[in-house]
Coordinates of C-alpha atoms in Angstrom, one line a residue:
X1 CA 0.5 -22.8 -1.9
X2 CA 3.6 -24.2 -0.1
X3 CA 5.8 -27.0 -1.5
X4 CA 3.3 -27.4 -4.4
X5 CA 0.5 -28.3 -1.9
X6 CA -2.6 -26.3 -1.2
X7 CA -2.5 -24.2 1.9
X8 CA -4.7 -25.6 4.7
X9 CA -7.9 -23.7 5.7
X10 CA -7.3 -20.8 8.0
X11 CA -7.7 -21.4 11.7
X12 CA -9.7 -19.1 14.0
X13 CA -7.2 -17.5 16.5
X14 CA -7.6 -18.9 20.0
X15 CA -5.9 -18.1 23.3
X16 CA -3.4 -21.0 22.7
X17 CA -2.6 -20.1 19.1
X18 CA -2.3 -16.4 20.0
X19 CA 0.3 -17.3 22.6
X20 CA 2.1 -19.6 20.2
X21 CA 2.1 -16.9 17.5
X22 CA 3.5 -14.3 19.9
X23 CA 6.3 -16.7 21.0
X24 CA 7.3 -17.4 17.4
X25 CA 7.3 -13.8 16.1
X26 CA 9.6 -10.9 16.7
X27 CA 7.9 -8.3 14.5
X28 CA 4.4 -7.6 13.4
X29 CA 3.7 -5.9 10.0
X30 CA 0.3 -4.1 10.0
X31 CA -1.7 -3.0 7.1
X32 CA -3.5 0.3 8.0
X33 CA -6.8 0.8 6.1
X34 CA -9.3 -1.7 7.6
X35 CA -6.8 -2.9 10.3
X36 CA -5.7 0.2 12.2
X37 CA -8.4 2.6 11.0
X38 CA -11.3 3.0 8.5
X39 CA -11.1 6.4 6.8
X40 CA -10.3 8.8 9.7
X41 CA -11.7 6.6 12.5
X42 CA -9.5 4.4 14.6
X43 CA -10.7 0.8 15.0
X44 CA -11.6 -0.1 18.5
X45 CA -8.8 -1.4 20.7
X46 CA -5.9 -0.5 18.4
X47 CA -3.9 1.6 20.9
X48 CA -4.2 -1.1 23.6
X49 CA -3.1 -3.8 21.2
X50 CA -0.1 -1.9 19.9
X51 CA 0.9 -1.0 23.5
X52 CA 0.7 -4.6 24.5
X53 CA 2.9 -5.8 21.7
X54 CA 5.5 -3.0 22.3
X55 CA 5.6 -3.9 26.0
X56 CA 6.3 -7.5 24.9
X57 CA 9.3 -6.3 23.0
X58 CA 7.8 -6.8 19.5
X59 CA 8.9 -4.7 16.6
X60 CA 6.0 -3.0 14.9
X61 CA 6.0 -1.9 11.2
X62 CA 3.1 -0.3 9.3
X63 CA 2.9 -1.3 5.7
X64 CA 0.2 0.4 3.6
X65 CA -0.6 0.3 -0.1
X66 CA -2.4 3.7 0.2
X67 CA -0.1 6.2 -1.6
X68 CA -2.2 9.3 -0.9
X69 CA 0.1 10.3 2.0
X70 CA 3.8 10.3 2.6
X71 CA 5.4 8.6 5.6
X72 CA 5.6 12.0 7.4
X73 CA 1.9 12.6 6.7
X74 CA 0.9 9.2 7.9
X75 CA 2.9 9.7 11.1
X76 CA 0.8 12.9 11.7
X77 CA -2.4 10.9 11.1
X78 CA -1.4 8.3 13.6
X79 CA -0.7 11.1 16.2
X80 CA -4.0 12.8 15.4
X81 CA -5.8 9.5 16.2
X82 CA -3.9 9.2 19.5
X83 CA -1.3 6.6 18.4
X84 CA 2.4 7.4 18.5
X85 CA 4.2 5.8 15.5
X86 CA 7.6 7.0 14.2
X87 CA 8.1 7.9 10.6
X88 CA 10.7 5.2 10.4
X89 CA 8.1 2.5 11.3
X90 CA 5.9 3.4 8.3
X91 CA 6.4 1.9 4.8
X92 CA 4.0 3.3 2.2
X93 CA 3.6 2.4 -1.5
X94 CA 4.4 6.1 -2.3
X95 CA 7.7 5.7 -0.4
X96 CA 8.3 2.3 -2.2
X97 CA 7.8 4.0 -5.6
X98 CA 10.4 6.7 -4.8
X99 CA 12.8 4.1 -3.4
X100 CA 12.4 1.9 -6.5
X101 CA 13.7 4.8 -8.6
X102 CA 16.5 5.5 -6.2
X103 CA 17.7 1.8 -6.1
X104 CA 17.5 1.5 -9.9
X105 CA 19.7 4.6 -10.4
X106 CA 16.9 6.7 -12.0
X107 CA 18.5 9.8 -13.4
X108 CA 17.7 12.9 -11.3
X109 CA 17.7 14.8 -14.6
X110 CA 14.6 13.0 -15.7
X111 CA 11.2 14.0 -14.5
X112 CA 8.4 11.8 -13.0
X113 CA 4.8 12.3 -14.0
X114 CA 2.4 11.4 -11.2
X115 CA -1.1 10.1 -11.5
X116 CA -1.8 10.2 -7.8
X117 CA -1.7 12.6 -4.8
X118 CA 0.6 14.6 -2.6
X119 CA 2.1 11.5 -0.9
X120 CA 3.9 10.4 -4.0
X121 CA 5.0 13.9 -4.9
X122 CA 6.5 14.5 -1.4
X123 CA 8.3 11.1 -1.3
X124 CA 9.8 11.9 -4.8
X125 CA 11.0 15.3 -3.6
X126 CA 12.6 13.8 -0.5
X127 CA 14.4 11.2 -2.7
X128 CA 15.8 14.0 -4.9
X129 CA 13.5 13.6 -7.9
X130 CA 11.3 16.1 -9.7
X131 CA 7.7 15.0 -9.9
X132 CA 4.7 16.9 -11.3
X133 CA 1.1 16.2 -12.1
X134 CA -0.8 15.1 -9.0
X135 CA -3.8 17.0 -7.7
X136 CA -2.9 20.1 -9.8
X137 CA -3.6 18.3 -13.0
X138 CA -6.9 17.2 -11.7
X139 CA -8.1 20.7 -12.5
X140 CA -7.2 20.5 -16.2
X141 CA -9.5 19.6 -19.0
X142 CA -9.2 18.5 -22.6
X143 CA -11.3 19.9 -25.4
X144 CA -11.4 17.3 -28.1
X145 CA -11.5 19.5 -31.3
X146 CA -10.3 18.7 -34.8
X147 CA -6.5 18.9 -35.2
X148 CA -6.0 19.3 -31.4
X149 CA -2.5 18.1 -30.5
X150 CA -1.7 17.3 -26.8
X151 CA 1.8 18.3 -25.8
X152 CA 3.7 16.4 -23.2
X153 CA 7.2 16.8 -21.6
X154 CA 9.7 14.6 -23.4
X155 CA 12.0 14.6 -20.4
X156 CA 9.6 12.4 -18.3
X157 CA 11.4 9.1 -17.6
X158 CA 8.9 7.5 -15.3
X159 CA 5.1 7.6 -14.7
X160 CA 3.8 6.6 -11.3
X161 CA 0.2 5.7 -10.9
X162 CA -1.5 5.5 -7.5
X163 CA -4.8 6.2 -5.8
X164 CA -6.0 9.5 -7.2
X165 CA -9.3 11.1 -6.3
X166 CA -8.5 13.8 -8.9
X167 CA -8.2 11.2 -11.8
X168 CA -9.4 12.5 -15.1
X169 CA -9.0 12.2 -18.9
X170 CA -6.2 14.8 -19.0
X171 CA -4.0 12.7 -16.6
X172 CA -4.8 9.5 -18.4
X173 CA -3.7 11.0 -21.8
X174 CA -0.6 12.6 -20.3
X175 CA 0.6 9.4 -18.6
X176 CA -0.2 7.4 -21.8
X177 CA 1.8 9.7 -24.0
X178 CA 4.8 9.6 -21.7
X179 CA 4.8 5.8 -21.5
X180 CA 4.2 5.3 -25.3
X181 CA 6.4 8.0 -26.7
X182 CA 9.3 8.7 -24.3
X183 CA 12.0 6.1 -24.9
X184 CA 12.6 3.9 -21.9
X185 CA 9.9 5.6 -19.8
X186 CA 9.0 3.4 -16.7
X187 CA 5.4 2.6 -15.9
X188 CA 5.2 2.1 -12.1
X189 CA 2.1 1.3 -10.1
X190 CA 2.0 1.8 -6.3
X191 CA -0.5 -1.1 -6.1
X192 CA -3.4 -2.7 -7.9
X193 CA -6.0 -2.8 -5.0
X194 CA -9.4 -2.7 -6.7
X195 CA -11.1 -1.1 -3.7
X196 CA -10.2 0.5 -0.3
X197 CA -11.8 2.0 2.8
X198 CA -11.4 5.7 2.1
X199 CA -14.2 6.4 4.5
X200 CA -15.4 4.6 7.6
X201 CA -18.7 3.6 6.0
X202 CA -18.0 2.4 2.4
X203 CA -15.5 0.9 0.1
X204 CA -14.3 3.1 -2.8
X205 CA -12.4 2.4 -6.0
X206 CA -8.8 1.7 -5.3
X207 CA -5.5 2.5 -7.1
X208 CA -6.0 -0.6 -9.2
X209 CA -8.8 1.2 -11.2
X210 CA -6.5 4.1 -12.2
X211 CA -3.7 1.6 -13.0
X212 CA -6.0 -0.5 -15.1
X213 CA -7.1 2.6 -17.1
X214 CA -3.6 3.6 -18.0
X215 CA -2.5 0.0 -18.6
X216 CA -5.3 -0.5 -21.0
X217 CA -4.5 2.7 -22.9
X218 CA -0.8 1.8 -23.3
X219 CA -1.3 -2.0 -23.6
X220 CA 1.5 -2.5 -21.1
X221 CA 1.7 -4.0 -17.6
X222 CA 3.2 -1.8 -14.8
X223 CA 6.0 -2.5 -12.4
X224 CA 4.1 -2.9 -9.1
X225 CA 6.0 -1.8 -6.0
X226 CA 3.4 -2.2 -3.2
X227 CA 1.8 -5.4 -1.8
X228 CA 1.8 -8.2 -2.8
X229 CA 5.1 -7.4 -4.7
X230 CA 8.2 -8.5 -2.8
X231 CA 10.0 -5.2 -3.5
X232 CA 8.6 -3.5 -0.4
X233 CA 9.6 -6.5 1.8
X234 CA 13.1 -6.5 0.3
X235 CA 13.5 -2.8 1.1
X236 CA 12.1 -3.4 4.6
X237 CA 14.6 -6.2 5.3
X238 CA 17.4 -3.9 4.3
X239 CA 16.1 -1.3 6.8
X240 CA 15.7 -3.7 9.8
X241 CA 17.6 -6.7 11.1
X242 CA 14.7 -9.1 10.8
X243 CA 14.0 -12.6 9.5
X244 CA 10.7 -13.1 7.6
X245 CA 10.1 -16.4 9.4
X246 CA 10.0 -14.4 12.6
X247 CA 7.5 -11.9 11.3
X248 CA 3.7 -11.8 11.0
X249 CA 1.7 -9.9 8.4
X250 CA -1.6 -8.6 9.8
X251 CA -4.1 -7.5 7.1
X252 CA -7.7 -7.4 6.0
X253 CA -7.1 -8.3 2.3
X254 CA -6.4 -11.8 1.1
X255 CA -5.0 -10.8 -2.4
X256 CA -2.6 -8.1 -1.1
X257 CA -1.8 -8.4 2.7
X258 CA -2.0 -12.2 3.1
X259 CA -0.5 -13.0 -0.3
X260 CA 2.3 -10.5 0.5
X261 CA 3.0 -12.3 3.7
X262 CA 2.9 -15.7 2.1
X263 CA 5.1 -14.6 -0.8
X264 CA 7.8 -13.3 1.5
X265 CA 7.8 -16.1 4.1
X266 CA 5.9 -14.4 6.9
X267 CA 3.3 -15.9 9.2
X268 CA -0.1 -14.4 8.4
X269 CA -3.1 -13.1 10.4
X270 CA -6.3 -12.0 8.6
X271 CA -8.6 -9.6 10.5
X272 CA -12.2 -9.3 9.5
X273 CA -12.4 -5.6 10.4
X274 CA -11.9 -4.4 6.8
X275 CA -12.5 -5.7 3.3
X276 CA -12.5 -9.5 3.6
X277 CA -15.6 -11.2 5.1
X278 CA -15.7 -14.6 6.7
X279 CA -17.9 -16.0 3.9
X280 CA -15.3 -14.8 1.4
X281 CA -12.5 -16.4 3.4
X282 CA -14.3 -19.7 3.6
X283 CA -15.6 -19.7 0.0
X284 CA -14.5 -22.8 -1.8
X285 CA -13.2 -20.7 -4.7
X286 CA -10.8 -18.8 -2.4
X287 CA -7.2 -20.2 -2.7
X288 CA -5.5 -17.7 -0.3
X289 CA -5.6 -19.0 3.2
X290 CA -3.9 -17.1 6.1
X291 CA -2.4 -19.1 9.0
X292 CA -5.0 -17.6 11.4
X293 CA -8.0 -15.2 11.3
X294 CA -9.8 -13.2 13.9
X295 CA -12.3 -10.3 14.0
X296 CA -9.9 -7.5 14.8
X297 CA -6.4 -6.8 16.2
X298 CA -8.0 -6.1 19.6
X299 CA -8.8 -9.8 19.9
X300 CA -5.1 -10.3 20.7
X301 CA -5.5 -8.4 24.0
X302 CA -8.5 -10.5 25.1
X303 CA -7.0 -13.8 24.1
X304 CA -3.7 -13.2 25.8
X305 CA -5.4 -12.3 29.0
X306 CA -7.2 -15.7 29.1

């Protein structure tokens, strides 16, 4: 909603509007899952599209809510898929979580408990913080017996919850105890995505399901650092000399990617190669309308050649 008025319905991207969009934008922000790839399979036409935009002098930034990998690990994934992307062009929610602590002067003497995977742990380490938990605690179990007392580290000053394929009852209890019993302990969520394309064939439970479990246990809402929160954009703008009005957010989710773009003043382009379908976009109950929509990023190449 802009100026108190409902957003107009999204327009199908055409050759004319594609050219107009390119003329009005200096940088493209791309989501990854469902836009660049699905699981470990590159979506058709992505390399050609990125090459075209780079040759036109456009700045490319890749903004993903998936916290399983660090920026370094994502750069390796891009390369393995045949796409050259520099680490500095990648902004992950795992990186955002570490930077949130850094920018808020989190004490390096405090520890961070991680309900998530190696991406969060690596970004914490690179930022100078001690994180623990992660996949290792996915191997631990709890035996609920009479008089059992669960010990936790009283020096934990923050709990970060992200996508975690090793999520279990042990982690949920450890995180809950830290948040409830350690004075001032921060509860940080990388994102609240309910689902995600973890493989090329299906949607899987997203980080939002793990966040919801911990949030329900502690009866407290987390600080969200990924899309659609503006924190990631604020940090991005400090890293690049860009204006949001000259940027376009390209994503496959209305409630994260498109809302993120709208909340921060970007133009928005929805691609139907991931989570959101055309019927969902056009459903009368949907209140989030991108500026344009198209089937995939590869459509840009065909439309600009017309």
